[in-house]
Each structure stands twice: as structure tokens, then as C-alpha cells.
Amino acid sequence: MIRSFTATVLVLLASSAFAQSAPPREGPISCAAPVAPDDTERSLKQRYGKDAVVQDLPGAEGERYKGIVLFPKARDRRIEIAFTDDKAGRASGLTLRDAGKASLWNVAGVTIGSSLADVQKANGKPFLVSGFEWDYGGFVTDWKGGALGRPLQGGCTVTIRFGGKTGAPRSLSGDGVKAASDGAALVKWAPVVTEIGVNFPDR
């Protein structure tokens, strides 16, 4: 009887320890989880196993780079991780992209598919978005002193990009254009968040 009870307790303790050490699969993203600044390709593979896969990822202006993708087969959990160098020595940040399904992750309450109003609420005030229909189009360029412009606890910063289901009107397109999140033209077009980046501080 005592042996049976002891064995049960040990199993429960082991299960609890495993649950605590298991990496998160959804929820809020911070500067420390599900990826930390000191993570490497090796540490991520050790922690996530088959859910961490090396892939070619899209960079700026059509370039490609090698990174790690967490949960590559789950469109609602997918996270792309970039590194500071080609040897995957240290993670430089992570990215959520629109994969055709609502993400189970969020950053400061913002997730893929969030509206202008959602992001403005999280920021606490209106912000500026760059013109659309070019390589760097749709990124927030100025948070106007709002909450999302300040580093998260741990020092990482957030970048957010918007996109629409249809092409942007000419008045909102092109390099040099800046549109206010509460401006009539942008509100009418109603873009949503298509990309979120969490960038780790330099060391």
C-alpha cells in the first residue's frame, strides 16, 4: 500500500516537472519565451525536437536566409526565427506571418489578423503606417509615443506590418507615403496585421 502510494506520488511529481519544463505552444510571446535571446539552433532543436526545423525564410527585397521554424506544420502556431550570423550562433528575433489561419500567439495582445482598431487600442494612441505596395510597405513607422513603441520587459522591440485582402488604393501606396491609423482612407481600406516581429537587443 505504502509502495503504491509512493510510486503514485513520484509519477505525479514527474508529470508536474515535465509540464513545467515543456515549451509553450501558444499564448503571449515575451522576450524570453517561446524563444530567448541566448537560444541557438542547437538549443531550439533540443527543446522543441521535431517541431524545430531549418528552412529558407523570406528576407528583405526578395532575399532568402536560413532560420529555424517552430511548428512548421501548424499554420496557427508557426514561428520563424532568425539568427545573428550564418552559423546560427544566437537568435536575433522571431517573426509571425500570415499563414492563412489565425495565430494562437500574440505580442502585447496583438496577433495576426488584428485590426487597426485592435492595434491602436494596444498602443494607447494612433500611429503611422508606411505606404503599401512596395518591399517595406505596411510597416508601422512611428508609434507616436504609444505603448508598442517602448521595449518589452527584457529589452526586445516589436515591429508590426499591415496588409489588405485587396490592393491598396493609390493614395495609400508607395515609398514616402505615411498614413495615420485613424485616418479616413486607411480606416476605410481596413488592413489587418499580417506580420509581427520581436527583435532581441544587441549584445
PDB file of C-alpha atoms in Angstrom:
ATOM      1  CA  MET A   1       0.000   0.000   0.000  1.00  0.00           C
ATOM      2  CA  ILE A   2       2.798   2.410   1.027  1.00  0.00           C
ATOM      3  CA  ARG A   3       4.882   1.449  -2.023  1.00  0.00           C
ATOM      4  CA  SER A   4       1.874   2.013  -4.298  1.00  0.00           C
ATOM      5  CA  PHE A   5       1.240   5.431  -2.753  1.00  0.00           C
ATOM      6  CA  THR A   6       4.913   6.408  -3.079  1.00  0.00           C
ATOM      7  CA  ALA A   7       5.010   5.334  -6.714  1.00  0.00           C
ATOM      8  CA  THR A   8       1.888   7.361  -7.454  1.00  0.00           C
ATOM      9  CA  VAL A   9       3.411  10.457  -5.836  1.00  0.00           C
ATOM     10  CA  LEU A  10       6.615  10.060  -7.856  1.00  0.00           C
ATOM     11  CA  VAL A  11       4.657   9.751 -11.095  1.00  0.00           C
ATOM     12  CA  LEU A  12       2.655  12.867 -10.276  1.00  0.00           C
ATOM     13  CA  LEU A  13       5.801  14.829  -9.417  1.00  0.00           C
ATOM     14  CA  ALA A  14       7.489  13.716 -12.621  1.00  0.00           C
ATOM     15  CA  SER A  15       4.410  14.685 -14.648  1.00  0.00           C
ATOM     16  CA  SER A  16       4.313  18.085 -12.963  1.00  0.00           C
ATOM     17  CA  ALA A  17       8.000  18.695 -13.671  1.00  0.00           C
ATOM     18  CA  PHE A  18       7.536  17.719 -17.312  1.00  0.00           C
ATOM     19  CA  ALA A  19       4.539  20.036 -17.653  1.00  0.00           C
ATOM     20  CA  GLN A  20       6.549  22.917 -16.204  1.00  0.00           C
ATOM     21  CA  SER A  21       9.531  22.307 -18.488  1.00  0.00           C
ATOM     22  CA  ALA A  22       7.520  21.701 -21.660  1.00  0.00           C
ATOM     23  CA  PRO A  23       7.912  24.664 -24.051  1.00  0.00           C
ATOM     24  CA  PRO A  24       4.827  26.808 -24.726  1.00  0.00           C
ATOM     25  CA  ARG A  25       2.781  26.052 -27.838  1.00  0.00           C
ATOM     26  CA  GLU A  26       0.563  29.148 -27.843  1.00  0.00           C
ATOM     27  CA  GLY A  27      -0.174  32.322 -25.899  1.00  0.00           C
ATOM     28  CA  PRO A  28       1.718  35.567 -25.266  1.00  0.00           C
ATOM     29  CA  ILE A  29       5.223  35.989 -26.664  1.00  0.00           C
ATOM     30  CA  SER A  30       7.780  37.680 -24.426  1.00  0.00           C
ATOM     31  CA  CYS A  31      11.493  38.461 -24.650  1.00  0.00           C
ATOM     32  CA  ALA A  32      12.198  35.096 -23.003  1.00  0.00           C
ATOM     33  CA  ALA A  33       9.593  32.693 -24.416  1.00  0.00           C
ATOM     34  CA  PRO A  34       8.978  30.752 -26.562  1.00  0.00           C
ATOM     35  CA  VAL A  35      12.418  31.884 -27.813  1.00  0.00           C
ATOM     36  CA  ALA A  36      15.123  33.629 -25.778  1.00  0.00           C
ATOM     37  CA  PRO A  37      17.993  35.871 -26.931  1.00  0.00           C
ATOM     38  CA  ASP A  38      20.589  33.259 -25.949  1.00  0.00           C
ATOM     39  CA  ASP A  39      18.880  30.480 -27.930  1.00  0.00           C
ATOM     40  CA  THR A  40      20.808  28.814 -30.734  1.00  0.00           C
ATOM     41  CA  GLU A  41      19.805  26.361 -33.450  1.00  0.00           C
ATOM     42  CA  ARG A  42      21.041  23.587 -31.191  1.00  0.00           C
ATOM     43  CA  SER A  43      19.145  24.689 -28.075  1.00  0.00           C
ATOM     44  CA  LEU A  44      15.904  25.130 -30.014  1.00  0.00           C
ATOM     45  CA  LYS A  45      16.209  21.683 -31.579  1.00  0.00           C
ATOM     46  CA  GLN A  46      16.894  20.181 -28.156  1.00  0.00           C
ATOM     47  CA  ARG A  47      13.865  21.900 -26.636  1.00  0.00           C
ATOM     48  CA  TYR A  48      11.372  21.506 -29.473  1.00  0.00           C
ATOM     49  CA  GLY A  49      12.615  18.331 -31.162  1.00  0.00           C
ATOM     50  CA  LYS A  50      10.899  17.645 -34.488  1.00  0.00           C
ATOM     51  CA  ASP A  51       8.896  20.868 -34.074  1.00  0.00           C
ATOM     52  CA  ALA A  52      12.068  22.910 -34.829  1.00  0.00           C
ATOM     53  CA  VAL A  53      13.119  22.695 -38.488  1.00  0.00           C
ATOM     54  CA  VAL A  54      15.753  24.558 -40.516  1.00  0.00           C
ATOM     55  CA  GLN A  55      14.177  26.278 -43.538  1.00  0.00           C
ATOM     56  CA  ASP A  56      14.888  29.018 -46.072  1.00  0.00           C
ATOM     57  CA  LEU A  57      12.975  32.093 -44.957  1.00  0.00           C
ATOM     58  CA  PRO A  58      11.994  35.285 -46.811  1.00  0.00           C
ATOM     59  CA  GLY A  59      14.123  38.359 -46.184  1.00  0.00           C
ATOM     60  CA  ALA A  60      14.075  41.923 -47.416  1.00  0.00           C
ATOM     61  CA  GLU A  61      13.904  42.705 -51.134  1.00  0.00           C
ATOM     62  CA  GLY A  62      13.460  39.089 -52.195  1.00  0.00           C
ATOM     63  CA  GLU A  63      16.491  37.720 -50.339  1.00  0.00           C
ATOM     64  CA  ARG A  64      16.391  34.385 -48.530  1.00  0.00           C
ATOM     65  CA  TYR A  65      18.153  33.298 -45.356  1.00  0.00           C
ATOM     66  CA  LYS A  66      18.349  30.132 -43.265  1.00  0.00           C
ATOM     67  CA  GLY A  67      16.481  30.108 -39.995  1.00  0.00           C
ATOM     68  CA  ILE A  68      14.531  27.845 -37.680  1.00  0.00           C
ATOM     69  CA  VAL A  69      10.777  27.387 -37.960  1.00  0.00           C
ATOM     70  CA  LEU A  70       8.884  26.224 -34.899  1.00  0.00           C
ATOM     71  CA  PHE A  71       5.758  24.138 -35.544  1.00  0.00           C
ATOM     72  CA  PRO A  72       6.211  24.251 -39.348  1.00  0.00           C
ATOM     73  CA  LYS A  73       3.188  22.016 -39.997  1.00  0.00           C
ATOM     74  CA  ALA A  74       0.803  24.072 -37.843  1.00  0.00           C
ATOM     75  CA  ARG A  75      -0.221  27.306 -39.561  1.00  0.00           C
ATOM     76  CA  ASP A  76      -1.711  28.677 -36.341  1.00  0.00           C
ATOM     77  CA  ARG A  77       1.489  28.068 -34.324  1.00  0.00           C
ATOM     78  CA  ARG A  78       4.258  28.730 -36.870  1.00  0.00           C
ATOM     79  CA  ILE A  79       7.125  30.978 -35.705  1.00  0.00           C
ATOM     80  CA  GLU A  80      10.162  31.933 -37.814  1.00  0.00           C
ATOM     81  CA  ILE A  81      13.470  32.548 -36.014  1.00  0.00           C
ATOM     82  CA  ALA A  82      16.422  34.462 -37.428  1.00  0.00           C
ATOM     83  CA  PHE A  83      19.987  34.368 -36.112  1.00  0.00           C
ATOM     84  CA  THR A  84      22.747  36.930 -35.760  1.00  0.00           C
ATOM     85  CA  ASP A  85      25.006  35.082 -38.217  1.00  0.00           C
ATOM     86  CA  ASP A  86      25.067  32.251 -40.762  1.00  0.00           C
ATOM     87  CA  LYS A  87      26.246  29.777 -38.109  1.00  0.00           C
ATOM     88  CA  ALA A  88      23.003  30.191 -36.133  1.00  0.00           C
ATOM     89  CA  GLY A  89      25.071  31.271 -33.150  1.00  0.00           C
ATOM     90  CA  ARG A  90      22.397  33.312 -31.383  1.00  0.00           C
ATOM     91  CA  ALA A  91      18.787  34.177 -32.084  1.00  0.00           C
ATOM     92  CA  SER A  92      18.286  37.774 -33.253  1.00  0.00           C
ATOM     93  CA  GLY A  93      14.498  37.678 -33.191  1.00  0.00           C
ATOM     94  CA  LEU A  94      11.347  35.933 -34.301  1.00  0.00           C
ATOM     95  CA  THR A  95       8.545  36.608 -36.757  1.00  0.00           C
ATOM     96  CA  LEU A  96       4.888  35.668 -37.038  1.00  0.00           C
ATOM     97  CA  ARG A  97       3.476  35.819 -40.573  1.00  0.00           C
ATOM     98  CA  ASP A  98       0.023  35.440 -42.023  1.00  0.00           C
ATOM     99  CA  ALA A  99      -0.219  31.772 -42.961  1.00  0.00           C
ATOM    100  CA  GLY A 100      -3.901  31.805 -43.840  1.00  0.00           C
ATOM    101  CA  LYS A 101      -5.052  30.924 -40.341  1.00  0.00           C
ATOM    102  CA  ALA A 102      -5.420  32.901 -37.121  1.00  0.00           C
ATOM    103  CA  SER A 103      -2.313  32.599 -34.950  1.00  0.00           C
ATOM    104  CA  LEU A 104      -2.505  31.184 -31.432  1.00  0.00           C
ATOM    105  CA  TRP A 105       0.361  33.510 -30.437  1.00  0.00           C
ATOM    106  CA  ASN A 106       0.149  37.185 -29.555  1.00  0.00           C
ATOM    107  CA  VAL A 107       2.553  40.005 -28.744  1.00  0.00           C
ATOM    108  CA  ALA A 108       1.232  42.541 -26.228  1.00  0.00           C
ATOM    109  CA  GLY A 109      -2.266  41.400 -27.150  1.00  0.00           C
ATOM    110  CA  VAL A 110      -1.743  41.841 -30.914  1.00  0.00           C
ATOM    111  CA  THR A 111      -1.887  38.842 -33.224  1.00  0.00           C
ATOM    112  CA  ILE A 112      -2.063  38.014 -36.921  1.00  0.00           C
ATOM    113  CA  GLY A 113      -5.367  39.366 -38.227  1.00  0.00           C
ATOM    114  CA  SER A 114      -5.701  42.128 -35.621  1.00  0.00           C
ATOM    115  CA  SER A 115      -7.396  45.245 -36.977  1.00  0.00           C
ATOM    116  CA  LEU A 116      -6.178  48.846 -36.959  1.00  0.00           C
ATOM    117  CA  ALA A 117      -8.506  49.470 -34.012  1.00  0.00           C
ATOM    118  CA  ASP A 118      -7.093  46.466 -32.121  1.00  0.00           C
ATOM    119  CA  VAL A 119      -3.519  47.688 -32.536  1.00  0.00           C
ATOM    120  CA  GLN A 120      -4.435  51.277 -31.759  1.00  0.00           C
ATOM    121  CA  LYS A 121      -6.068  50.098 -28.527  1.00  0.00           C
ATOM    122  CA  ALA A 122      -2.950  48.116 -27.565  1.00  0.00           C
ATOM    123  CA  ASN A 123      -0.766  51.130 -28.374  1.00  0.00           C
ATOM    124  CA  GLY A 124      -2.981  53.541 -26.492  1.00  0.00           C
ATOM    125  CA  LYS A 125      -2.985  56.111 -29.297  1.00  0.00           C
ATOM    126  CA  PRO A 126      -2.925  56.432 -33.117  1.00  0.00           C
ATOM    127  CA  PHE A 127       0.248  55.592 -35.051  1.00  0.00           C
ATOM    128  CA  LEU A 128       1.697  55.954 -38.559  1.00  0.00           C
ATOM    129  CA  VAL A 129       1.943  53.258 -41.246  1.00  0.00           C
ATOM    130  CA  SER A 130       4.171  53.401 -44.329  1.00  0.00           C
ATOM    131  CA  GLY A 131       2.632  53.366 -47.812  1.00  0.00           C
ATOM    132  CA  PHE A 132       1.716  49.962 -49.226  1.00  0.00           C
ATOM    133  CA  GLU A 133       2.555  48.070 -52.444  1.00  0.00           C
ATOM    134  CA  TRP A 134       6.369  48.032 -52.134  1.00  0.00           C
ATOM    135  CA  ASP A 135       9.027  45.961 -50.322  1.00  0.00           C
ATOM    136  CA  TYR A 136       8.744  47.793 -46.999  1.00  0.00           C
ATOM    137  CA  GLY A 137       5.105  48.748 -47.320  1.00  0.00           C
ATOM    138  CA  GLY A 138       2.620  48.497 -44.480  1.00  0.00           C
ATOM    139  CA  PHE A 139       5.071  48.672 -41.564  1.00  0.00           C
ATOM    140  CA  VAL A 140       4.311  50.863 -38.588  1.00  0.00           C
ATOM    141  CA  THR A 141       6.926  53.633 -38.775  1.00  0.00           C
ATOM    142  CA  ASP A 142       6.007  55.714 -35.734  1.00  0.00           C
ATOM    143  CA  TRP A 143       4.109  54.628 -32.643  1.00  0.00           C
ATOM    144  CA  LYS A 144       3.737  58.280 -31.613  1.00  0.00           C
ATOM    145  CA  GLY A 145       4.878  57.597 -28.061  1.00  0.00           C
ATOM    146  CA  GLY A 146       2.449  54.728 -27.541  1.00  0.00           C
ATOM    147  CA  ALA A 147       2.971  51.531 -25.570  1.00  0.00           C
ATOM    148  CA  LEU A 148       4.029  49.401 -28.560  1.00  0.00           C
ATOM    149  CA  GLY A 149       6.911  51.750 -29.291  1.00  0.00           C
ATOM    150  CA  ARG A 150       8.515  51.014 -25.930  1.00  0.00           C
ATOM    151  CA  PRO A 151      10.713  47.929 -25.400  1.00  0.00           C
ATOM    152  CA  LEU A 152       9.058  44.937 -23.770  1.00  0.00           C
ATOM    153  CA  GLN A 153      10.369  43.691 -20.439  1.00  0.00           C
ATOM    154  CA  GLY A 154      13.763  42.250 -21.321  1.00  0.00           C
ATOM    155  CA  GLY A 155      14.558  44.914 -23.899  1.00  0.00           C
ATOM    156  CA  CYS A 156      13.160  43.438 -27.135  1.00  0.00           C
ATOM    157  CA  THR A 157      11.247  45.639 -29.560  1.00  0.00           C
ATOM    158  CA  VAL A 158       8.159  44.993 -31.659  1.00  0.00           C
ATOM    159  CA  THR A 159       7.581  45.603 -35.377  1.00  0.00           C
ATOM    160  CA  ILE A 160       4.154  45.249 -36.959  1.00  0.00           C
ATOM    161  CA  ARG A 161       3.133  45.154 -40.613  1.00  0.00           C
ATOM    162  CA  PHE A 162      -0.316  45.562 -42.118  1.00  0.00           C
ATOM    163  CA  GLY A 163      -1.764  44.267 -45.364  1.00  0.00           C
ATOM    164  CA  GLY A 164      -5.136  44.054 -47.101  1.00  0.00           C
ATOM    165  CA  LYS A 165      -7.140  41.423 -48.919  1.00  0.00           C
ATOM    166  CA  THR A 166      -7.131  43.647 -51.995  1.00  0.00           C
ATOM    167  CA  GLY A 167      -4.584  46.055 -53.440  1.00  0.00           C
ATOM    168  CA  ALA A 168      -4.232  49.325 -51.565  1.00  0.00           C
ATOM    169  CA  PRO A 169      -5.700  52.464 -53.111  1.00  0.00           C
ATOM    170  CA  ARG A 170      -3.211  54.750 -54.836  1.00  0.00           C
ATOM    171  CA  SER A 171      -3.419  57.340 -52.071  1.00  0.00           C
ATOM    172  CA  LEU A 172      -2.057  54.752 -49.612  1.00  0.00           C
ATOM    173  CA  SER A 173       0.612  53.255 -51.879  1.00  0.00           C
ATOM    174  CA  GLY A 174       4.294  53.850 -52.430  1.00  0.00           C
ATOM    175  CA  ASP A 175       7.547  54.779 -50.718  1.00  0.00           C
ATOM    176  CA  GLY A 176       7.305  58.097 -48.885  1.00  0.00           C
ATOM    177  CA  VAL A 177       3.609  57.790 -48.057  1.00  0.00           C
ATOM    178  CA  LYS A 178       2.657  57.842 -44.376  1.00  0.00           C
ATOM    179  CA  ALA A 179      -0.901  57.085 -43.269  1.00  0.00           C
ATOM    180  CA  ALA A 180      -2.395  57.649 -39.821  1.00  0.00           C
ATOM    181  CA  SER A 181      -4.104  54.658 -38.235  1.00  0.00           C
ATOM    182  CA  ASP A 182      -7.174  56.787 -37.554  1.00  0.00           C
ATOM    183  CA  GLY A 183      -7.162  58.452 -40.980  1.00  0.00           C
ATOM    184  CA  ALA A 184     -10.307  58.046 -43.055  1.00  0.00           C
ATOM    185  CA  ALA A 185      -8.610  56.436 -46.083  1.00  0.00           C
ATOM    186  CA  LEU A 186      -6.767  53.771 -44.052  1.00  0.00           C
ATOM    187  CA  VAL A 187      -9.760  53.020 -41.847  1.00  0.00           C
ATOM    188  CA  LYS A 188     -11.956  52.579 -44.929  1.00  0.00           C
ATOM    189  CA  TRP A 189      -9.487  50.175 -46.593  1.00  0.00           C
ATOM    190  CA  ALA A 190      -9.319  48.248 -43.276  1.00  0.00           C
ATOM    191  CA  PRO A 191      -5.959  46.440 -43.427  1.00  0.00           C
ATOM    192  CA  VAL A 192      -5.091  43.835 -40.783  1.00  0.00           C
ATOM    193  CA  VAL A 193      -1.863  42.688 -39.159  1.00  0.00           C
ATOM    194  CA  THR A 194      -0.010  40.300 -41.476  1.00  0.00           C
ATOM    195  CA  GLU A 195       3.396  40.204 -39.767  1.00  0.00           C
ATOM    196  CA  ILE A 196       4.735  40.695 -36.245  1.00  0.00           C
ATOM    197  CA  GLY A 197       8.415  40.782 -35.360  1.00  0.00           C
ATOM    198  CA  VAL A 198      10.055  40.560 -31.944  1.00  0.00           C
ATOM    199  CA  ASN A 199      13.631  41.796 -32.164  1.00  0.00           C
ATOM    200  CA  PHE A 200      16.136  40.937 -29.455  1.00  0.00           C
ATOM    201  CA  PRO A 201      18.513  43.644 -28.190  1.00  0.00           C
ATOM    202  CA  ASP A 202      22.108  43.627 -29.449  1.00  0.00           C
ATOM    203  CA  ARG A 203      24.761  42.322 -27.109  1.00  0.00           C
TER     204      ARG A 203
END
